[in-house]
Coordinates of C-alpha atoms and ligand atoms in Angstrom, one line a residue:
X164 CA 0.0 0.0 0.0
X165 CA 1.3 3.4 -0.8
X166 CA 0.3 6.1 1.1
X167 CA 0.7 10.3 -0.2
X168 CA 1.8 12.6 2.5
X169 CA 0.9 16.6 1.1
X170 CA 2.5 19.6 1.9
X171 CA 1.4 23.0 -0.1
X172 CA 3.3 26.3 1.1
X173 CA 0.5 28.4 1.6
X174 CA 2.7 31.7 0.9
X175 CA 3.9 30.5 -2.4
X176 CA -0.1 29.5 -3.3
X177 CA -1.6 31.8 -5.7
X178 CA -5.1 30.4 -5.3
X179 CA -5.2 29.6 -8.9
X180 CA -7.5 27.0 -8.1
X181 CA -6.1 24.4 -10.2
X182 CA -4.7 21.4 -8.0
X183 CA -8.4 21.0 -6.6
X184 CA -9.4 20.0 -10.2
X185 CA -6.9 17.4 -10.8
X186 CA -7.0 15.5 -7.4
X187 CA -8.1 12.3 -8.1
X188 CA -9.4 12.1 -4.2
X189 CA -10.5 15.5 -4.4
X190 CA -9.2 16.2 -1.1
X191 CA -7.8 19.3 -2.2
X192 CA -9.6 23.2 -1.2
X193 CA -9.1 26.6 -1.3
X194 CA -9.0 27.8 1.9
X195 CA -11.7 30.8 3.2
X196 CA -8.6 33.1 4.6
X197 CA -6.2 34.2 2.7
X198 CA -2.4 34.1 2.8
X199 CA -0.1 37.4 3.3
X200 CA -0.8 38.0 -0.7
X201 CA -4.6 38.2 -0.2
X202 CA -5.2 35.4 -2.0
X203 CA -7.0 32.2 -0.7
X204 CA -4.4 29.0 -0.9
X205 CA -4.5 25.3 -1.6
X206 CA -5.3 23.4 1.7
X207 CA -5.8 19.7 2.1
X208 CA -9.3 18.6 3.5
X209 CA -8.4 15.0 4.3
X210 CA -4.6 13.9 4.8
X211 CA -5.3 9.9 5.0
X212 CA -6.9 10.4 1.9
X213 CA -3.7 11.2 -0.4
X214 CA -2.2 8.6 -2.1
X215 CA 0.7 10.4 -3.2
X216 CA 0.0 10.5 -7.4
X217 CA 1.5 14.0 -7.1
X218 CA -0.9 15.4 -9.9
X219 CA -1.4 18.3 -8.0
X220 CA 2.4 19.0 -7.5
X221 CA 2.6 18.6 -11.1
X222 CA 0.5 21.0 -12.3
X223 CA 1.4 23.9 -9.9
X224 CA 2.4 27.0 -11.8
X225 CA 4.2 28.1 -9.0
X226 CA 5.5 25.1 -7.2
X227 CA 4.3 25.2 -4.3
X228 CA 3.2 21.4 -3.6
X229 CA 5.5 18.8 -2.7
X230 CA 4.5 15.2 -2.6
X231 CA 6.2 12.6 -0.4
X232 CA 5.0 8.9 -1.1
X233 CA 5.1 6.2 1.9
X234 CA 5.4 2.6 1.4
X235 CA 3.5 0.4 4.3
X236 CA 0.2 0.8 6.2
X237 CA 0.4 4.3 8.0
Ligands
SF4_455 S1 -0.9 13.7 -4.4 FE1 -2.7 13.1 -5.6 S2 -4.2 12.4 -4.0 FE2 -2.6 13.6 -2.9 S3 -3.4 15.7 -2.8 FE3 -2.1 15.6 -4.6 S4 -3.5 15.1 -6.3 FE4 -4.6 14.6 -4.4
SF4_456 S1 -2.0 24.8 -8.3 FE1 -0.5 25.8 -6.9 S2 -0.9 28.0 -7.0 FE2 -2.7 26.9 -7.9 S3 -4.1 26.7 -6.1 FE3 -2.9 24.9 -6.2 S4 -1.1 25.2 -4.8 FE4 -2.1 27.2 -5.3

């Protein structure tokens, strides 16, 4: 079983809204606060959910997702 741990820098987010479209689990949201550019950022909704495809981290215009995959059953 592999697992997907997500972390998304919310200060380089540009709330362009597109990793919440491509997340297969659609786990992905933009947040209702914004960040210190006044613009609302990626946040995930359901950690235990992410499998790690890294789609999202792909598709970032600016970066700001990194993907870690787990092997195992955490
Ligand atoms: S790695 Fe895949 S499942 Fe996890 S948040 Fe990104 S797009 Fe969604
Ligand atoms: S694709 Fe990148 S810049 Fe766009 S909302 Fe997601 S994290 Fe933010």
């Amino acid at each position: 079983l592999v697992k997907g741990r997500v972390i998304i820098d919310s200060e380089r987010c540009k709330g362009c809204g597109l990793c919440p479209t491509v997340c297969p689990q659609k786990i992905l949201s933009l947040s209702e606060t914004t960040n210190s550019q006044g613009v609302p950022y990626s946040t995930c909704i359901d950690a235990s959910r992410c499998t790690g495809c890294a789609f999202c981290a792909t598709i970032c215009p600016e970066c700001a997702i990194t993907v870690f995959r787990m092997e195992g059953n955490g």
